[in-house]
């Protein structure tokens, strides 16, 4: 089994899900008392969020790349970043390390293509929905058309992620709003919904929607397990 390095803490609620899902995946695949060989660097999310607000992605890229290098030096044979938004700085991480970096958008797009879907709606932070680093990668590398909600709904999603989900709070009224937004995207032509923030699956899952749901947390973890136990 390969040793995997995880950069987490953005937020720790979703990083805890990564730890659980990867360990469950290894146990399912290998059986018995097997569990995952993991190294985790979990950050204090508050200063990261402040840098996001200021738009200082260069500092964030430098800091996360340094963390990835530390994990590699400690024996990690591959690196994952347990957040969608911070993949904006993935190039800085990839330049710093000599081991594979498992990109969350690649894992999600692969699952979408395997499902035979070419047009999806994307929910995530404002950064993930509005900037091109995530949508463009799915479109250019995998031929997937990515739709996003209108501006008012994007503001609502972003607020719920930071003010509720990252604090471990799941409210039924917020769930209802997310379901409505997904249904609206479906009415506009989306054939699936990407939960493009690792906290959103804490609030909504496949059972809440009629459209196929692509849970990027679960998909990323499955890709990590494949990487770890592939020989």
PDB file of C-alpha atoms in Angstrom:
ATOM      1  CA  UNK A   1       0.000   0.000   0.000  1.00  0.00           C
ATOM      2  CA  UNK A   2       1.262   3.468  -0.873  1.00  0.00           C
ATOM      3  CA  UNK A   3       1.402   6.175   1.773  1.00  0.00           C
ATOM      4  CA  UNK A   4      -0.836   9.155   1.000  1.00  0.00           C
ATOM      5  CA  UNK A   5      -0.308  12.707   2.188  1.00  0.00           C
ATOM      6  CA  UNK A   6      -3.411  14.822   2.859  1.00  0.00           C
ATOM      7  CA  UNK A   7      -3.414  18.608   3.174  1.00  0.00           C
ATOM      8  CA  UNK A   8      -6.575  19.336   5.141  1.00  0.00           C
ATOM      9  CA  UNK A   9      -8.276  21.612   7.629  1.00  0.00           C
ATOM     10  CA  UNK A  10     -10.187  23.609   4.990  1.00  0.00           C
ATOM     11  CA  UNK A  11     -12.417  22.850   6.847  1.00  0.00           C
ATOM     12  CA  UNK A  12     -11.638  20.143   9.391  1.00  0.00           C
ATOM     13  CA  UNK A  13     -15.236  18.890   9.151  1.00  0.00           C
ATOM     14  CA  UNK A  14     -14.698  17.735   5.582  1.00  0.00           C
ATOM     15  CA  UNK A  15     -11.156  16.539   6.324  1.00  0.00           C
ATOM     16  CA  UNK A  16     -12.636  14.226   8.958  1.00  0.00           C
ATOM     17  CA  UNK A  17     -14.818  12.793   6.178  1.00  0.00           C
ATOM     18  CA  UNK A  18     -11.722  12.244   4.043  1.00  0.00           C
ATOM     19  CA  UNK A  19     -10.091  10.300   6.857  1.00  0.00           C
ATOM     20  CA  UNK A  20     -13.188   8.166   7.374  1.00  0.00           C
ATOM     21  CA  UNK A  21     -13.913   7.502   3.699  1.00  0.00           C
ATOM     22  CA  UNK A  22     -10.336   6.625   2.761  1.00  0.00           C
ATOM     23  CA  UNK A  23      -9.986   4.232   5.682  1.00  0.00           C
ATOM     24  CA  UNK A  24     -13.353   2.642   4.887  1.00  0.00           C
ATOM     25  CA  UNK A  25     -12.355   2.318   1.257  1.00  0.00           C
ATOM     26  CA  UNK A  26      -9.081   0.584   2.091  1.00  0.00           C
ATOM     27  CA  UNK A  27     -10.827  -1.790   4.489  1.00  0.00           C
ATOM     28  CA  UNK A  28     -13.482  -2.617   1.876  1.00  0.00           C
ATOM     29  CA  UNK A  29     -10.903  -3.280  -0.812  1.00  0.00           C
ATOM     30  CA  UNK A  30      -8.354  -5.196   1.286  1.00  0.00           C
ATOM     31  CA  UNK A  31     -10.561  -6.669   4.008  1.00  0.00           C
ATOM     32  CA  UNK A  32      -9.681  -7.729   7.523  1.00  0.00           C
ATOM     33  CA  UNK A  33      -8.135  -5.115   9.766  1.00  0.00           C
ATOM     34  CA  UNK A  34      -6.553  -3.114   6.966  1.00  0.00           C
ATOM     35  CA  UNK A  35      -6.551   0.679   7.248  1.00  0.00           C
ATOM     36  CA  UNK A  36      -4.964   3.501   5.296  1.00  0.00           C
ATOM     37  CA  UNK A  37      -1.327   4.604   5.434  1.00  0.00           C
ATOM     38  CA  UNK A  38      -1.850   8.365   5.804  1.00  0.00           C
ATOM     39  CA  UNK A  39       0.099  11.494   6.641  1.00  0.00           C
ATOM     40  CA  UNK A  40      -2.090  14.529   7.359  1.00  0.00           C
ATOM     41  CA  UNK A  41      -1.142  18.202   7.564  1.00  0.00           C
ATOM     42  CA  UNK A  42      -4.213  19.995   8.841  1.00  0.00           C
ATOM     43  CA  UNK A  43      -4.076  23.784   8.770  1.00  0.00           C
ATOM     44  CA  UNK A  44      -5.744  26.523  10.791  1.00  0.00           C
ATOM     45  CA  UNK A  45      -8.484  27.587   8.389  1.00  0.00           C
ATOM     46  CA  UNK A  46      -8.978  31.116   9.769  1.00  0.00           C
ATOM     47  CA  UNK A  47      -5.818  32.674   8.262  1.00  0.00           C
ATOM     48  CA  UNK A  48      -6.456  30.791   5.020  1.00  0.00           C
ATOM     49  CA  UNK A  49      -9.948  32.294   4.803  1.00  0.00           C
ATOM     50  CA  UNK A  50      -8.501  35.751   5.457  1.00  0.00           C
ATOM     51  CA  UNK A  51      -6.053  35.304   2.594  1.00  0.00           C
ATOM     52  CA  UNK A  52      -8.938  34.210   0.356  1.00  0.00           C
ATOM     53  CA  UNK A  53     -10.845  37.374   1.203  1.00  0.00           C
ATOM     54  CA  UNK A  54      -7.788  39.481   0.375  1.00  0.00           C
ATOM     55  CA  UNK A  55      -7.191  37.550  -2.823  1.00  0.00           C
ATOM     56  CA  UNK A  56      -3.645  36.630  -1.801  1.00  0.00           C
ATOM     57  CA  UNK A  57      -3.510  33.337  -3.665  1.00  0.00           C
ATOM     58  CA  UNK A  58       0.236  33.612  -4.159  1.00  0.00           C
ATOM     59  CA  UNK A  59       0.854  33.314  -0.422  1.00  0.00           C
ATOM     60  CA  UNK A  60      -1.597  30.444  -0.150  1.00  0.00           C
ATOM     61  CA  UNK A  61       0.032  28.639  -3.048  1.00  0.00           C
ATOM     62  CA  UNK A  62       3.479  29.044  -1.519  1.00  0.00           C
ATOM     63  CA  UNK A  63       2.296  27.845   1.895  1.00  0.00           C
ATOM     64  CA  UNK A  64       0.375  24.805   0.644  1.00  0.00           C
ATOM     65  CA  UNK A  65       3.220  23.836  -1.682  1.00  0.00           C
ATOM     66  CA  UNK A  66       5.583  23.912   1.289  1.00  0.00           C
ATOM     67  CA  UNK A  67       3.212  21.663   3.227  1.00  0.00           C
ATOM     68  CA  UNK A  68       3.067  19.222   0.336  1.00  0.00           C
ATOM     69  CA  UNK A  69       6.863  19.120   0.239  1.00  0.00           C
ATOM     70  CA  UNK A  70       6.952  18.357   3.968  1.00  0.00           C
ATOM     71  CA  UNK A  71       4.528  15.473   3.474  1.00  0.00           C
ATOM     72  CA  UNK A  72       6.614  14.153   0.596  1.00  0.00           C
ATOM     73  CA  UNK A  73       9.720  14.394   2.734  1.00  0.00           C
ATOM     74  CA  UNK A  74       7.965  12.450   5.479  1.00  0.00           C
ATOM     75  CA  UNK A  75       7.270   9.582   3.087  1.00  0.00           C
ATOM     76  CA  UNK A  76       4.079  10.457   1.202  1.00  0.00           C
ATOM     77  CA  UNK A  77       4.036   8.775  -2.219  1.00  0.00           C
ATOM     78  CA  UNK A  78       1.132  10.907  -3.438  1.00  0.00           C
ATOM     79  CA  UNK A  79      -0.603  14.097  -2.296  1.00  0.00           C
ATOM     80  CA  UNK A  80      -4.237  15.152  -2.143  1.00  0.00           C
ATOM     81  CA  UNK A  81      -5.706  18.505  -1.162  1.00  0.00           C
ATOM     82  CA  UNK A  82      -8.916  17.980   0.816  1.00  0.00           C
ATOM     83  CA  UNK A  83     -10.776  20.992  -0.573  1.00  0.00           C
ATOM     84  CA  UNK A  84     -12.088  22.097  -3.961  1.00  0.00           C
ATOM     85  CA  UNK A  85     -11.470  25.843  -3.709  1.00  0.00           C
ATOM     86  CA  UNK A  86      -7.792  25.617  -2.875  1.00  0.00           C
ATOM     87  CA  UNK A  87      -7.150  23.683  -6.075  1.00  0.00           C
ATOM     88  CA  UNK A  88      -6.853  27.178  -7.518  1.00  0.00           C
ATOM     89  CA  UNK A  89      -3.244  26.933  -6.293  1.00  0.00           C
ATOM     90  CA  UNK A  90      -2.722  23.332  -7.455  1.00  0.00           C
ATOM     91  CA  UNK A  91      -0.058  24.363 -10.014  1.00  0.00           C
ATOM     92  CA  UNK A  92       2.140  25.722  -7.221  1.00  0.00           C
ATOM     93  CA  UNK A  93       1.851  22.425  -5.355  1.00  0.00           C
ATOM     94  CA  UNK A  94       2.565  20.339  -8.443  1.00  0.00           C
ATOM     95  CA  UNK A  95       5.698  22.371  -9.178  1.00  0.00           C
ATOM     96  CA  UNK A  96       7.037  21.773  -5.662  1.00  0.00           C
ATOM     97  CA  UNK A  97       6.678  18.002  -5.381  1.00  0.00           C
ATOM     98  CA  UNK A  98       8.019  15.002  -7.248  1.00  0.00           C
ATOM     99  CA  UNK A  99       5.182  12.611  -6.387  1.00  0.00           C
ATOM    100  CA  UNK A 100       1.709  12.456  -7.991  1.00  0.00           C
ATOM    101  CA  UNK A 101      -0.871  15.093  -7.090  1.00  0.00           C
ATOM    102  CA  UNK A 102      -4.413  13.736  -7.296  1.00  0.00           C
ATOM    103  CA  UNK A 103      -6.513  16.649  -8.587  1.00  0.00           C
ATOM    104  CA  UNK A 104     -10.101  16.678  -7.332  1.00  0.00           C
ATOM    105  CA  UNK A 105     -11.557  18.101 -10.565  1.00  0.00           C
ATOM    106  CA  UNK A 106      -9.966  15.297 -12.583  1.00  0.00           C
ATOM    107  CA  UNK A 107     -11.470  12.682 -10.292  1.00  0.00           C
ATOM    108  CA  UNK A 108     -14.905  14.321 -10.448  1.00  0.00           C
ATOM    109  CA  UNK A 109     -14.809  14.798 -14.210  1.00  0.00           C
ATOM    110  CA  UNK A 110     -13.818  11.174 -14.708  1.00  0.00           C
ATOM    111  CA  UNK A 111     -16.848  10.052 -12.706  1.00  0.00           C
ATOM    112  CA  UNK A 112     -19.111  12.353 -14.721  1.00  0.00           C
ATOM    113  CA  UNK A 113     -17.819  11.010 -18.016  1.00  0.00           C
ATOM    114  CA  UNK A 114     -18.205   7.411 -16.857  1.00  0.00           C
ATOM    115  CA  UNK A 115     -21.846   8.237 -16.101  1.00  0.00           C
ATOM    116  CA  UNK A 116     -22.275   9.397 -19.700  1.00  0.00           C
ATOM    117  CA  UNK A 117     -23.097  12.977 -18.710  1.00  0.00           C
ATOM    118  CA  UNK A 118     -21.754  16.003 -20.578  1.00  0.00           C
ATOM    119  CA  UNK A 119     -23.546  18.925 -18.889  1.00  0.00           C
ATOM    120  CA  UNK A 120     -23.559  19.500 -15.134  1.00  0.00           C
ATOM    121  CA  UNK A 121     -24.464  22.166 -12.628  1.00  0.00           C
ATOM    122  CA  UNK A 122     -21.734  23.191 -10.181  1.00  0.00           C
ATOM    123  CA  UNK A 123     -22.221  24.193  -6.559  1.00  0.00           C
ATOM    124  CA  UNK A 124     -19.263  25.443  -4.532  1.00  0.00           C
ATOM    125  CA  UNK A 125     -17.707  28.524  -3.038  1.00  0.00           C
ATOM    126  CA  UNK A 126     -17.912  31.722  -5.057  1.00  0.00           C
ATOM    127  CA  UNK A 127     -14.265  31.165  -6.018  1.00  0.00           C
ATOM    128  CA  UNK A 128     -14.951  27.700  -7.429  1.00  0.00           C
ATOM    129  CA  UNK A 129     -18.156  28.662  -9.214  1.00  0.00           C
ATOM    130  CA  UNK A 130     -17.110  32.012 -10.641  1.00  0.00           C
ATOM    131  CA  UNK A 131     -13.426  31.588 -11.493  1.00  0.00           C
ATOM    132  CA  UNK A 132     -12.172  29.428 -14.331  1.00  0.00           C
ATOM    133  CA  UNK A 133      -9.583  27.177 -12.675  1.00  0.00           C
ATOM    134  CA  UNK A 134     -12.134  24.421 -11.963  1.00  0.00           C
ATOM    135  CA  UNK A 135     -14.720  24.770 -14.731  1.00  0.00           C
ATOM    136  CA  UNK A 136     -12.128  25.251 -17.458  1.00  0.00           C
ATOM    137  CA  UNK A 137     -10.236  22.121 -16.426  1.00  0.00           C
ATOM    138  CA  UNK A 138     -13.415  20.035 -16.704  1.00  0.00           C
ATOM    139  CA  UNK A 139     -14.292  21.542 -20.059  1.00  0.00           C
ATOM    140  CA  UNK A 140     -10.879  21.522 -21.717  1.00  0.00           C
ATOM    141  CA  UNK A 141      -9.660  18.158 -20.440  1.00  0.00           C
ATOM    142  CA  UNK A 142     -12.924  16.206 -20.339  1.00  0.00           C
ATOM    143  CA  UNK A 143     -15.379  18.011 -22.628  1.00  0.00           C
ATOM    144  CA  UNK A 144     -17.884  18.674 -19.841  1.00  0.00           C
ATOM    145  CA  UNK A 145     -20.114  21.749 -19.991  1.00  0.00           C
ATOM    146  CA  UNK A 146     -20.368  23.321 -16.535  1.00  0.00           C
ATOM    147  CA  UNK A 147     -23.316  25.498 -15.532  1.00  0.00           C
ATOM    148  CA  UNK A 148     -23.430  27.702 -12.423  1.00  0.00           C
ATOM    149  CA  UNK A 149     -26.346  29.258 -10.537  1.00  0.00           C
ATOM    150  CA  UNK A 150     -27.293  32.935 -10.911  1.00  0.00           C
ATOM    151  CA  UNK A 151     -25.472  35.517  -8.796  1.00  0.00           C
ATOM    152  CA  UNK A 152     -27.981  35.683  -5.926  1.00  0.00           C
ATOM    153  CA  UNK A 153     -27.924  31.926  -5.502  1.00  0.00           C
ATOM    154  CA  UNK A 154     -24.115  31.892  -5.689  1.00  0.00           C
ATOM    155  CA  UNK A 155     -23.984  34.359  -2.805  1.00  0.00           C
ATOM    156  CA  UNK A 156     -26.361  32.184  -0.777  1.00  0.00           C
ATOM    157  CA  UNK A 157     -24.308  29.023  -1.402  1.00  0.00           C
ATOM    158  CA  UNK A 158     -21.058  30.775  -0.470  1.00  0.00           C
ATOM    159  CA  UNK A 159     -22.567  32.179   2.733  1.00  0.00           C
ATOM    160  CA  UNK A 160     -23.958  28.814   3.839  1.00  0.00           C
ATOM    161  CA  UNK A 161     -20.614  27.109   3.237  1.00  0.00           C
ATOM    162  CA  UNK A 162     -18.596  29.557   5.325  1.00  0.00           C
ATOM    163  CA  UNK A 163     -21.132  30.629   7.949  1.00  0.00           C
ATOM    164  CA  UNK A 164     -22.780  27.251   8.550  1.00  0.00           C
ATOM    165  CA  UNK A 165     -21.163  24.150   7.061  1.00  0.00           C
ATOM    166  CA  UNK A 166     -17.565  25.059   7.924  1.00  0.00           C
ATOM    167  CA  UNK A 167     -18.792  25.495  11.502  1.00  0.00           C
ATOM    168  CA  UNK A 168     -20.467  22.093  11.516  1.00  0.00           C
ATOM    169  CA  UNK A 169     -23.997  23.513  11.251  1.00  0.00           C
ATOM    170  CA  UNK A 170     -26.519  21.882   8.873  1.00  0.00           C
ATOM    171  CA  UNK A 171     -29.833  23.732   8.666  1.00  0.00           C
ATOM    172  CA  UNK A 172     -32.956  22.355   7.024  1.00  0.00           C
ATOM    173  CA  UNK A 173     -33.857  25.735   5.488  1.00  0.00           C
ATOM    174  CA  UNK A 174     -30.431  25.905   3.841  1.00  0.00           C
ATOM    175  CA  UNK A 175     -30.881  22.359   2.560  1.00  0.00           C
ATOM    176  CA  UNK A 176     -34.202  23.379   1.024  1.00  0.00           C
ATOM    177  CA  UNK A 177     -32.524  26.306  -0.741  1.00  0.00           C
ATOM    178  CA  UNK A 178     -29.725  24.120  -2.094  1.00  0.00           C
ATOM    179  CA  UNK A 179     -32.272  21.604  -3.408  1.00  0.00           C
ATOM    180  CA  UNK A 180     -34.191  24.430  -5.106  1.00  0.00           C
ATOM    181  CA  UNK A 181     -31.011  25.723  -6.739  1.00  0.00           C
ATOM    182  CA  UNK A 182     -30.168  22.253  -8.017  1.00  0.00           C
ATOM    183  CA  UNK A 183     -33.675  21.815  -9.404  1.00  0.00           C
ATOM    184  CA  UNK A 184     -33.389  25.178 -11.161  1.00  0.00           C
ATOM    185  CA  UNK A 185     -30.114  24.071 -12.757  1.00  0.00           C
ATOM    186  CA  UNK A 186     -31.837  20.888 -13.894  1.00  0.00           C
ATOM    187  CA  UNK A 187     -34.623  22.907 -15.459  1.00  0.00           C
ATOM    188  CA  UNK A 188     -31.968  24.909 -17.326  1.00  0.00           C
ATOM    189  CA  UNK A 189     -30.444  21.764 -18.807  1.00  0.00           C
ATOM    190  CA  UNK A 190     -28.024  20.327 -16.256  1.00  0.00           C
ATOM    191  CA  UNK A 191     -28.037  16.518 -16.304  1.00  0.00           C
ATOM    192  CA  UNK A 192     -26.141  16.138 -13.050  1.00  0.00           C
ATOM    193  CA  UNK A 193     -25.036  18.202 -10.046  1.00  0.00           C
ATOM    194  CA  UNK A 194     -21.432  18.509  -8.869  1.00  0.00           C
ATOM    195  CA  UNK A 195     -21.077  19.144  -5.150  1.00  0.00           C
ATOM    196  CA  UNK A 196     -17.917  21.129  -5.762  1.00  0.00           C
ATOM    197  CA  UNK A 197     -17.199  21.958  -2.152  1.00  0.00           C
ATOM    198  CA  UNK A 198     -16.137  19.264   0.268  1.00  0.00           C
ATOM    199  CA  UNK A 199     -18.548  20.585   2.923  1.00  0.00           C
ATOM    200  CA  UNK A 200     -21.713  20.485   0.781  1.00  0.00           C
ATOM    201  CA  UNK A 201     -22.156  16.684   1.109  1.00  0.00           C
ATOM    202  CA  UNK A 202     -22.639  17.317   4.820  1.00  0.00           C
ATOM    203  CA  UNK A 203     -25.883  19.083   3.844  1.00  0.00           C
ATOM    204  CA  UNK A 204     -27.257  17.370   0.730  1.00  0.00           C
ATOM    205  CA  UNK A 205     -26.800  13.927  -0.766  1.00  0.00           C
ATOM    206  CA  UNK A 206     -28.200  11.902  -3.645  1.00  0.00           C
ATOM    207  CA  UNK A 207     -31.403  11.169  -1.758  1.00  0.00           C
ATOM    208  CA  UNK A 208     -32.360  14.840  -1.773  1.00  0.00           C
ATOM    209  CA  UNK A 209     -32.306  15.210  -5.571  1.00  0.00           C
ATOM    210  CA  UNK A 210     -33.696  13.521  -8.667  1.00  0.00           C
ATOM    211  CA  UNK A 211     -30.638  14.440 -10.750  1.00  0.00           C
ATOM    212  CA  UNK A 212     -27.429  12.392 -10.420  1.00  0.00           C
ATOM    213  CA  UNK A 213     -25.219  13.876  -7.716  1.00  0.00           C
ATOM    214  CA  UNK A 214     -21.418  13.868  -7.923  1.00  0.00           C
ATOM    215  CA  UNK A 215     -20.048  14.124  -4.392  1.00  0.00           C
ATOM    216  CA  UNK A 216     -16.494  15.360  -4.921  1.00  0.00           C
ATOM    217  CA  UNK A 217     -15.432  14.345  -1.424  1.00  0.00           C
ATOM    218  CA  UNK A 218     -16.431  10.721  -1.938  1.00  0.00           C
ATOM    219  CA  UNK A 219     -15.120  10.652  -5.513  1.00  0.00           C
ATOM    220  CA  UNK A 220     -11.761  12.125  -4.500  1.00  0.00           C
ATOM    221  CA  UNK A 221     -11.437   9.627  -1.652  1.00  0.00           C
ATOM    222  CA  UNK A 222     -12.225   6.721  -3.980  1.00  0.00           C
ATOM    223  CA  UNK A 223      -9.515   7.928  -6.369  1.00  0.00           C
ATOM    224  CA  UNK A 224      -7.120   8.154  -3.434  1.00  0.00           C
ATOM    225  CA  UNK A 225      -7.869   4.557  -2.423  1.00  0.00           C
ATOM    226  CA  UNK A 226      -7.323   3.388  -6.004  1.00  0.00           C
ATOM    227  CA  UNK A 227      -3.957   5.135  -6.027  1.00  0.00           C
ATOM    228  CA  UNK A 228      -2.895   3.730  -2.669  1.00  0.00           C
ATOM    229  CA  UNK A 229      -3.629   0.072  -3.315  1.00  0.00           C
ATOM    230  CA  UNK A 230      -2.863  -0.093  -7.036  1.00  0.00           C
ATOM    231  CA  UNK A 231       0.209  -2.195  -7.702  1.00  0.00           C
TER     232      UNK A 231
END
